[in-house]
Amino acid sequence: MARIKKKIKKEVGAINTSSLPDIIFMLLFFFMVTTTMRETSPKVKTKVPEATEIQKLEKKSLVSYILIGPPINVRVYGNNARIQLDDQFATVKDIGEFVARERQARSENDRNKITISLKVDESTKMGIVTDVKQELRKAGALKISYSARKAKKNIDE
Amino acid sequence: MSKRAVPEINAGSMADIAFLLLIFFLVTTTMDVDTGIIRKLPPPVENNQENVDVKERNVMKILVNSRDQLLINGERGDIRMLKDKVKDFMALHPNNPKYPEIKEKYIEELGKKVPLSKGVISLKNDRGTSYGMYIKVQNELARAFNEMKDEKSLQLYGVKYNQLVDEKKIKIINKLVPVPISEAEPENVGGE
């Protein structure tokens, strides 16, 4: 503030800052638009395991998520691992329909490039995961990713 | 309206307000990228073409039971040994009947035949195996093959596999180091 006043005194034409808000608003809108607020609220706990050989999933728009894990609300839903699709609990039978729906939502060219990211809690038993995998195979969604965190070191170090 | 000499609202702080909002969005925007082990599932099989005969010596059987214990080719194993065992198994051992056979495969990009191992890794887990253990095993397998790719790439081009830029070179390495992991349908292999 002091600097602006000083400049005025020196009679150097002050820089017109009246468009500064507009510039900032433009930036603001950019971030507002790019921020995807589509965060589905997780209903199951998914503490994904650690791994070292992980890859980044390119093209987020082509990724669909399947969450498997014990329900967060244990008192209502019990302790057994459940599947969550979109925003609700589902059964293995719903997977086929889910894949079809996710395909439908993508553009024509991208339908076969969908990656299914399995966010599975590390304590889950493989039985339910295998059932889901079999359903995915039937549905033709063959590209999958076992979601994992970056492990700090290898297992034998 | 303006003739009524309403004092002009000072818009000087507008930028500050906008900045505040901007910073809020900057902070809340989670740029988290999902990472994971990417795998390709085999296409669904018709029942009649199931059993492909593979010789015993060409298969490395990895079994994980419901107590997360590992059985590698019939012997109790430890997850820490798995990577080296896989690498040893997949390496070329000519004229050694304990290791997989070797086939000559013509690789178009190289324009010559290259000896490749016929080995297959067969992974089977129990329905009661924990997912954490399954990922550990998958990760060790991936690590074994990635290390083999690195070695091959260093040997041929002097750089590690993930530093290769040329599409053709990547393709060649992928052909020279195939990832033959087959997952059997799970069953109850026991271990209560």
CSV table of C-alpha atoms in Angstrom, one decimal:
chain,number,residue,atom,x,y,z
A,1,MET,CA,0.0,0.0,0.0
A,2,ALA,CA,2.7,2.3,1.0
A,3,ARG,CA,4.4,1.8,-2.3
A,4,ILE,CA,1.4,2.8,-4.3
A,5,LYS,CA,1.1,6.0,-2.4
A,6,LYS,CA,4.7,6.8,-2.9
A,7,LYS,CA,4.3,6.2,-6.6
A,8,ILE,CA,1.4,8.6,-6.8
A,9,LYS,CA,3.4,11.2,-5.1
A,10,LYS,CA,6.2,10.8,-7.6
A,11,GLU,CA,3.6,11.6,-10.2
A,12,VAL,CA,4.4,8.4,-12.2
A,13,GLY,CA,1.2,7.2,-13.6
A,14,ALA,CA,-0.1,4.4,-11.4
A,15,ILE,CA,-0.5,1.1,-13.0
A,16,ASN,CA,-4.2,0.5,-13.5
A,17,THR,CA,-5.0,-2.6,-11.4
A,18,SER,CA,-8.7,-2.5,-12.0
A,19,SER,CA,-8.4,-5.6,-14.3
A,20,LEU,CA,-6.5,-7.6,-11.7
A,21,PRO,CA,-9.6,-9.0,-10.2
A,22,ASP,CA,-10.7,-10.2,-13.6
A,23,ILE,CA,-7.4,-11.9,-14.2
A,24,ILE,CA,-7.6,-13.6,-10.8
A,25,PHE,CA,-11.2,-14.6,-11.4
A,26,MET,CA,-10.2,-16.2,-14.6
A,27,LEU,CA,-7.6,-18.3,-12.8
A,28,LEU,CA,-10.2,-19.0,-10.2
A,29,PHE,CA,-12.7,-20.2,-12.7
A,30,PHE,CA,-10.1,-22.4,-14.3
A,31,PHE,CA,-9.4,-24.1,-11.1
A,32,MET,CA,-13.1,-24.4,-10.2
A,33,VAL,CA,-13.8,-26.1,-13.5
A,34,THR,CA,-10.9,-28.4,-13.5
A,35,THR,CA,-11.5,-29.5,-9.9
A,36,THR,CA,-13.6,-32.6,-10.1
A,37,MET,CA,-15.9,-32.6,-7.2
A,38,ARG,CA,-17.2,-36.0,-8.2
A,39,GLU,CA,-15.6,-37.7,-5.2
A,40,THR,CA,-17.9,-40.4,-4.3
A,41,SER,CA,-18.2,-40.8,-0.6
A,42,PRO,CA,-16.6,-44.1,0.3
A,43,LYS,CA,-18.9,-46.5,2.2
A,44,VAL,CA,-16.2,-49.1,2.6
A,45,LYS,CA,-12.8,-48.9,4.1
A,46,THR,CA,-10.1,-49.3,1.4
A,47,LYS,CA,-6.6,-49.3,2.8
A,48,VAL,CA,-4.9,-50.4,-0.4
A,49,PRO,CA,-1.7,-52.5,0.0
A,50,GLU,CA,1.8,-51.3,-0.7
A,51,ALA,CA,3.8,-52.3,-3.7
A,52,THR,CA,6.9,-51.2,-5.5
A,53,GLU,CA,6.1,-52.0,-9.1
A,54,ILE,CA,3.3,-49.6,-9.6
A,55,GLN,CA,2.4,-47.5,-12.5
A,56,LYS,CA,0.5,-44.3,-12.8
A,57,LEU,CA,-2.9,-44.6,-14.4
A,58,GLU,CA,-2.9,-42.4,-17.4
A,59,LYS,CA,-6.1,-40.7,-18.5
A,60,LYS,CA,-8.2,-40.4,-15.4
A,61,SER,CA,-11.4,-40.1,-17.5
A,62,LEU,CA,-11.0,-43.7,-18.7
A,63,VAL,CA,-10.7,-45.1,-15.2
A,64,SER,CA,-13.6,-46.6,-13.3
A,65,TYR,CA,-13.4,-47.6,-9.7
A,66,ILE,CA,-14.6,-50.7,-7.9
A,67,LEU,CA,-14.2,-50.5,-4.2
A,68,ILE,CA,-14.1,-53.6,-2.0
A,69,GLY,CA,-13.6,-53.7,1.7
A,70,PRO,CA,-15.2,-53.9,5.1
A,71,PRO,CA,-18.0,-51.3,5.5
A,72,ILE,CA,-17.1,-48.2,7.4
A,73,ASN,CA,-20.3,-48.2,9.3
A,74,VAL,CA,-19.8,-51.6,11.0
A,75,ARG,CA,-22.8,-51.4,13.3
A,76,VAL,CA,-25.3,-51.2,10.4
A,77,TYR,CA,-23.6,-53.2,7.7
A,78,GLY,CA,-21.5,-55.7,9.6
A,79,ASN,CA,-17.9,-56.7,9.2
A,80,ASN,CA,-17.9,-58.7,6.0
A,81,ALA,CA,-16.2,-57.2,2.9
A,82,ARG,CA,-18.7,-55.5,0.5
A,83,ILE,CA,-18.4,-54.2,-3.0
A,84,GLN,CA,-19.2,-50.5,-3.6
A,85,LEU,CA,-20.0,-49.3,-7.1
A,86,ASP,CA,-20.5,-45.6,-7.6
A,87,ASP,CA,-22.2,-44.5,-4.4
A,88,GLN,CA,-23.8,-47.7,-3.2
A,89,PHE,CA,-23.3,-51.2,-2.1
A,90,ALA,CA,-23.6,-53.8,-4.8
A,91,THR,CA,-23.2,-57.5,-5.3
A,92,VAL,CA,-21.0,-59.4,-7.7
A,93,LYS,CA,-24.0,-59.7,-10.1
A,94,ASP,CA,-24.1,-56.0,-10.6
A,95,ILE,CA,-20.6,-55.8,-12.0
A,96,GLY,CA,-21.7,-56.6,-15.6
A,97,GLU,CA,-24.3,-53.9,-15.5
A,98,PHE,CA,-21.8,-51.5,-14.0
A,99,VAL,CA,-19.3,-52.0,-16.7
A,100,ALA,CA,-21.9,-51.6,-19.4
A,101,ARG,CA,-23.0,-48.3,-17.7
A,102,GLU,CA,-19.5,-47.0,-17.5
A,103,ARG,CA,-18.9,-47.9,-21.2
A,104,GLN,CA,-22.1,-46.1,-22.1
A,105,ALA,CA,-20.9,-42.9,-20.3
A,106,ARG,CA,-17.7,-42.8,-22.4
A,107,SER,CA,-17.5,-41.6,-26.0
A,108,GLU,CA,-17.6,-44.2,-28.8
A,109,ASN,CA,-13.8,-44.3,-29.3
A,110,ASP,CA,-13.0,-44.8,-25.6
A,111,ARG,CA,-15.3,-47.6,-24.8
A,112,ASN,CA,-12.8,-50.3,-25.2
A,113,LYS,CA,-10.0,-48.5,-23.4
A,114,ILE,CA,-11.6,-48.4,-20.0
A,115,THR,CA,-9.4,-49.4,-17.1
A,116,ILE,CA,-11.0,-50.8,-14.0
A,117,SER,CA,-9.1,-49.8,-10.9
A,118,LEU,CA,-9.7,-52.2,-8.1
A,119,LYS,CA,-9.4,-50.4,-4.8
A,120,VAL,CA,-9.4,-53.3,-2.4
A,121,ASP,CA,-8.7,-53.3,1.3
A,122,GLU,CA,-5.6,-55.4,2.1
A,123,SER,CA,-7.4,-57.4,4.7
A,124,THR,CA,-10.0,-58.6,2.2
A,125,LYS,CA,-10.1,-62.3,1.3
A,126,MET,CA,-9.4,-63.2,-2.3
A,127,GLY,CA,-12.7,-65.0,-2.7
A,128,ILE,CA,-14.7,-61.9,-3.4
A,129,VAL,CA,-11.9,-60.3,-5.5
A,130,THR,CA,-11.8,-63.4,-7.7
A,131,ASP,CA,-15.5,-63.3,-8.2
A,132,VAL,CA,-15.3,-59.7,-9.3
A,133,LYS,CA,-12.4,-60.6,-11.6
A,134,GLN,CA,-14.4,-63.4,-13.2
A,135,GLU,CA,-17.4,-61.0,-13.7
A,136,LEU,CA,-15.1,-58.5,-15.3
A,137,ARG,CA,-13.8,-61.1,-17.6
A,138,LYS,CA,-17.3,-62.0,-18.6
A,139,ALA,CA,-18.1,-58.3,-19.2
A,140,GLY,CA,-15.0,-57.9,-21.3
A,141,ALA,CA,-13.4,-55.3,-19.1
A,142,LEU,CA,-9.9,-56.9,-19.2
A,143,LYS,CA,-7.6,-54.1,-18.4
A,144,ILE,CA,-7.5,-53.8,-14.6
A,145,SER,CA,-5.3,-52.2,-12.1
A,146,TYR,CA,-4.8,-53.4,-8.6
A,147,SER,CA,-4.6,-50.1,-6.8
A,148,ALA,CA,-1.6,-49.8,-4.5
A,149,ARG,CA,0.4,-47.3,-2.6
A,150,LYS,CA,4.1,-46.7,-3.2
A,151,ALA,CA,6.1,-48.9,-0.9
A,152,LYS,CA,9.2,-47.3,0.5
A,153,LYS,CA,11.4,-50.3,0.1
A,154,ASN,CA,11.5,-53.7,-1.4
A,155,ILE,CA,10.4,-56.6,0.6
A,156,ASP,CA,13.9,-58.2,0.9
A,157,GLU,CA,15.8,-55.1,1.9
B,1,MET,CA,-28.8,6.2,-9.9
B,2,SER,CA,-25.2,7.4,-10.0
B,3,LYS,CA,-26.4,10.9,-10.1
B,4,ARG,CA,-27.5,10.5,-6.5
B,5,ALA,CA,-23.9,10.7,-5.6
B,6,VAL,CA,-23.7,7.2,-4.0
B,7,PRO,CA,-20.1,6.9,-2.9
B,8,GLU,CA,-18.3,4.5,-5.3
B,9,ILE,CA,-17.6,1.1,-3.8
B,10,ASN,CA,-13.9,0.5,-3.5
B,11,ALA,CA,-13.1,-2.4,-5.6
B,12,GLY,CA,-9.5,-2.5,-4.6
B,13,SER,CA,-9.9,-5.4,-2.3
B,14,MET,CA,-11.7,-7.4,-4.9
B,15,ALA,CA,-8.4,-8.9,-6.0
B,16,ASP,CA,-7.7,-10.1,-2.4
B,17,ILE,CA,-11.1,-11.7,-2.2
B,18,ALA,CA,-10.6,-13.5,-5.5
B,19,PHE,CA,-7.1,-14.5,-4.4
B,20,LEU,CA,-8.5,-16.0,-1.2
B,21,LEU,CA,-11.0,-18.1,-3.2
B,22,LEU,CA,-8.2,-19.0,-5.7
B,23,ILE,CA,-6.0,-20.2,-2.9
B,24,PHE,CA,-8.9,-22.2,-1.4
B,25,PHE,CA,-9.4,-24.1,-4.6
B,26,LEU,CA,-5.7,-24.5,-5.2
B,27,VAL,CA,-5.4,-26.2,-1.8
B,28,THR,CA,-8.5,-28.4,-2.1
B,29,THR,CA,-7.8,-29.6,-5.6
B,30,THR,CA,-6.4,-33.0,-5.0
B,31,MET,CA,-4.1,-33.8,-7.8
B,32,ASP,CA,-3.7,-37.3,-6.4
B,33,VAL,CA,-3.1,-39.8,-9.1
B,34,ASP,CA,-4.2,-43.3,-8.7
B,35,THR,CA,-1.4,-45.8,-8.9
B,36,GLY,CA,-1.5,-49.5,-9.1
B,37,ILE,CA,-0.2,-52.7,-10.6
B,38,ILE,CA,-1.7,-52.9,-14.1
B,39,ARG,CA,-2.6,-56.4,-15.3
B,40,LYS,CA,-4.5,-57.7,-18.3
B,41,LEU,CA,-7.1,-60.4,-17.5
B,42,PRO,CA,-7.4,-63.3,-19.9
B,43,PRO,CA,-10.4,-63.2,-22.1
B,44,PRO,CA,-13.3,-65.5,-21.0
B,45,VAL,CA,-12.7,-69.0,-22.1
B,46,GLU,CA,-15.1,-71.4,-23.7
B,47,ASN,CA,-15.2,-74.6,-21.7
B,48,ASN,CA,-14.1,-76.9,-24.5
B,49,GLN,CA,-10.7,-75.5,-25.1
B,50,GLU,CA,-9.5,-75.3,-21.6
B,51,ASN,CA,-6.7,-77.6,-20.9
B,52,VAL,CA,-3.6,-76.7,-22.8
B,53,ASP,CA,-0.9,-79.2,-22.2
B,54,VAL,CA,2.2,-77.8,-20.7
B,55,LYS,CA,5.0,-80.0,-19.7
B,56,GLU,CA,5.7,-80.3,-16.0
B,57,ARG,CA,9.2,-78.8,-16.2
B,58,ASN,CA,7.9,-75.7,-18.0
B,59,VAL,CA,5.7,-74.7,-15.2
B,60,MET,CA,6.5,-73.0,-11.9
B,61,LYS,CA,3.6,-73.5,-9.6
B,62,ILE,CA,3.0,-70.9,-7.0
B,63,LEU,CA,0.4,-71.7,-4.4
B,64,VAL,CA,-0.9,-69.4,-1.7
B,65,ASN,CA,-3.1,-70.9,0.9
B,66,SER,CA,-5.6,-69.3,3.2
B,67,ARG,CA,-3.0,-68.7,5.9
B,68,ASP,CA,-1.0,-66.7,3.4
B,69,GLN,CA,1.7,-69.4,3.2
B,70,LEU,CA,3.6,-69.9,0.0
B,71,LEU,CA,4.3,-73.1,-1.8
B,72,ILE,CA,6.7,-72.9,-4.7
B,73,ASN,CA,6.9,-76.0,-6.9
B,74,GLY,CA,5.8,-78.1,-3.9
B,75,GLU,CA,8.2,-76.6,-1.4
B,76,ARG,CA,7.4,-74.2,1.3
B,77,GLY,CA,8.8,-70.9,0.3
B,78,ASP,CA,9.2,-67.4,1.6
B,79,ILE,CA,8.0,-64.3,-0.2
B,80,ARG,CA,11.5,-62.9,0.0
B,81,MET,CA,12.9,-65.7,-2.1
B,82,LEU,CA,10.2,-65.6,-4.7
B,83,LYS,CA,11.7,-62.9,-7.0
B,84,ASP,CA,15.1,-64.7,-7.3
B,85,LYS,CA,13.4,-68.0,-7.8
B,86,VAL,CA,11.3,-66.7,-10.6
B,87,LYS,CA,14.3,-65.0,-12.2
B,88,ASP,CA,16.3,-68.2,-11.9
B,89,PHE,CA,13.5,-70.2,-13.4
B,90,MET,CA,13.0,-67.9,-16.3
B,91,ALA,CA,16.7,-67.6,-17.1
B,92,LEU,CA,18.0,-69.8,-19.9
B,93,HIS,CA,19.5,-73.1,-18.8
B,94,PRO,CA,20.4,-75.1,-21.9
B,95,ASN,CA,20.4,-78.9,-21.5
B,96,ASN,CA,19.3,-78.9,-17.9
B,97,PRO,CA,16.1,-81.0,-17.5
B,98,LYS,CA,15.2,-79.3,-14.3
B,99,TYR,CA,14.6,-76.0,-16.0
B,100,PRO,CA,12.1,-75.2,-18.7
B,101,GLU,CA,12.7,-76.0,-22.3
B,102,ILE,CA,14.0,-73.4,-24.7
B,103,LYS,CA,12.4,-72.5,-28.0
B,104,GLU,CA,13.7,-70.5,-30.8
B,105,LYS,CA,11.5,-67.6,-31.7
B,106,TYR,CA,11.8,-65.4,-34.7
B,107,ILE,CA,11.5,-61.7,-33.8
B,108,GLU,CA,10.6,-59.5,-36.6
B,109,GLU,CA,12.2,-56.3,-35.3
B,110,LEU,CA,15.6,-58.0,-34.8
B,111,GLY,CA,15.3,-60.1,-38.0
B,112,LYS,CA,16.7,-63.2,-36.3
B,113,LYS,CA,15.7,-66.1,-34.2
B,114,VAL,CA,16.3,-65.7,-30.5
B,115,PRO,CA,16.2,-68.5,-27.8
B,116,LEU,CA,13.4,-67.9,-25.3
B,117,SER,CA,12.4,-69.9,-22.3
B,118,LYS,CA,9.2,-71.9,-22.5
B,119,GLY,CA,8.6,-71.3,-18.8
B,120,VAL,CA,5.2,-70.4,-17.4
B,121,ILE,CA,4.4,-69.1,-14.0
B,122,SER,CA,1.2,-70.5,-12.6
B,123,LEU,CA,-0.3,-68.6,-9.8
B,124,LYS,CA,-3.0,-70.2,-7.7
B,125,ASN,CA,-4.5,-68.8,-4.6
B,126,ASP,CA,-7.1,-69.9,-2.1
B,127,ARG,CA,-10.4,-68.1,-1.7
B,128,GLY,CA,-9.2,-67.3,1.9
B,129,THR,CA,-5.9,-65.8,0.9
B,130,SER,CA,-5.7,-62.2,1.9
B,131,TYR,CA,-5.6,-59.5,-0.8
B,132,GLY,CA,-2.5,-58.0,0.8
B,133,MET,CA,-0.6,-61.2,0.3
B,134,TYR,CA,-1.9,-61.6,-3.2
B,135,ILE,CA,-0.6,-58.2,-4.1
B,136,LYS,CA,2.7,-59.0,-2.5
B,137,VAL,CA,3.1,-62.0,-4.7
B,138,GLN,CA,2.0,-60.1,-7.8
B,139,ASN,CA,4.4,-57.4,-6.9
B,140,GLU,CA,7.3,-59.8,-6.5
B,141,LEU,CA,6.5,-61.4,-9.9
B,142,ALA,CA,6.3,-58.0,-11.5
B,143,ARG,CA,9.6,-57.1,-9.9
B,144,ALA,CA,11.2,-60.2,-11.2
B,145,PHE,CA,10.1,-59.5,-14.8
B,146,ASN,CA,10.9,-55.8,-14.6
B,147,GLU,CA,14.4,-56.6,-13.4
B,148,MET,CA,14.8,-59.0,-16.3
B,149,LYS,CA,13.7,-56.3,-18.7
B,150,ASP,CA,16.1,-53.9,-17.1
B,151,GLU,CA,18.9,-56.4,-17.5
B,152,LYS,CA,18.1,-57.2,-21.1
B,153,SER,CA,17.8,-53.5,-21.9
B,154,LEU,CA,21.1,-52.7,-20.3
B,155,GLN,CA,22.7,-55.5,-22.2
B,156,LEU,CA,21.3,-54.4,-25.6
B,157,TYR,CA,21.0,-50.7,-25.3
B,158,GLY,CA,23.0,-49.7,-22.2
B,159,VAL,CA,20.0,-48.1,-20.5
B,160,LYS,CA,17.3,-49.3,-18.2
B,161,TYR,CA,14.0,-50.4,-19.5
B,162,ASN,CA,12.0,-47.5,-18.2
B,163,GLN,CA,14.5,-45.1,-19.7
B,164,LEU,CA,14.0,-46.4,-23.2
B,165,VAL,CA,12.3,-43.9,-25.4
B,166,ASP,CA,12.3,-45.6,-28.8
B,167,GLU,CA,9.0,-47.4,-29.3
B,168,LYS,CA,10.6,-50.1,-31.3
B,169,LYS,CA,13.2,-50.9,-28.6
B,170,ILE,CA,10.5,-51.1,-26.0
B,171,LYS,CA,8.6,-53.5,-28.3
B,172,ILE,CA,11.7,-55.7,-28.7
B,173,ILE,CA,12.4,-55.9,-25.0
B,174,ASN,CA,8.8,-56.8,-24.4
B,175,LYS,CA,9.1,-59.6,-26.9
B,176,LEU,CA,12.4,-60.8,-25.5
B,177,VAL,CA,11.1,-60.8,-22.0
B,178,PRO,CA,7.5,-62.0,-22.1
B,179,VAL,CA,5.5,-62.1,-18.9
B,180,PRO,CA,3.9,-65.6,-18.9
B,181,ILE,CA,1.9,-65.5,-15.7
B,182,SER,CA,-1.2,-67.6,-15.8
B,183,GLU,CA,-3.7,-67.4,-13.0
B,184,ALA,CA,-5.6,-70.6,-12.2
B,185,GLU,CA,-9.2,-70.4,-11.1
B,186,PRO,CA,-9.0,-70.3,-7.4
B,187,GLU,CA,-10.2,-73.1,-5.2
B,188,ASN,CA,-10.0,-74.1,-1.7
B,189,VAL,CA,-6.5,-75.4,-1.4
B,190,GLY,CA,-7.0,-75.5,2.3
B,191,GLY,CA,-4.7,-74.6,5.2
B,192,GLU,CA,-7.3,-73.9,7.8
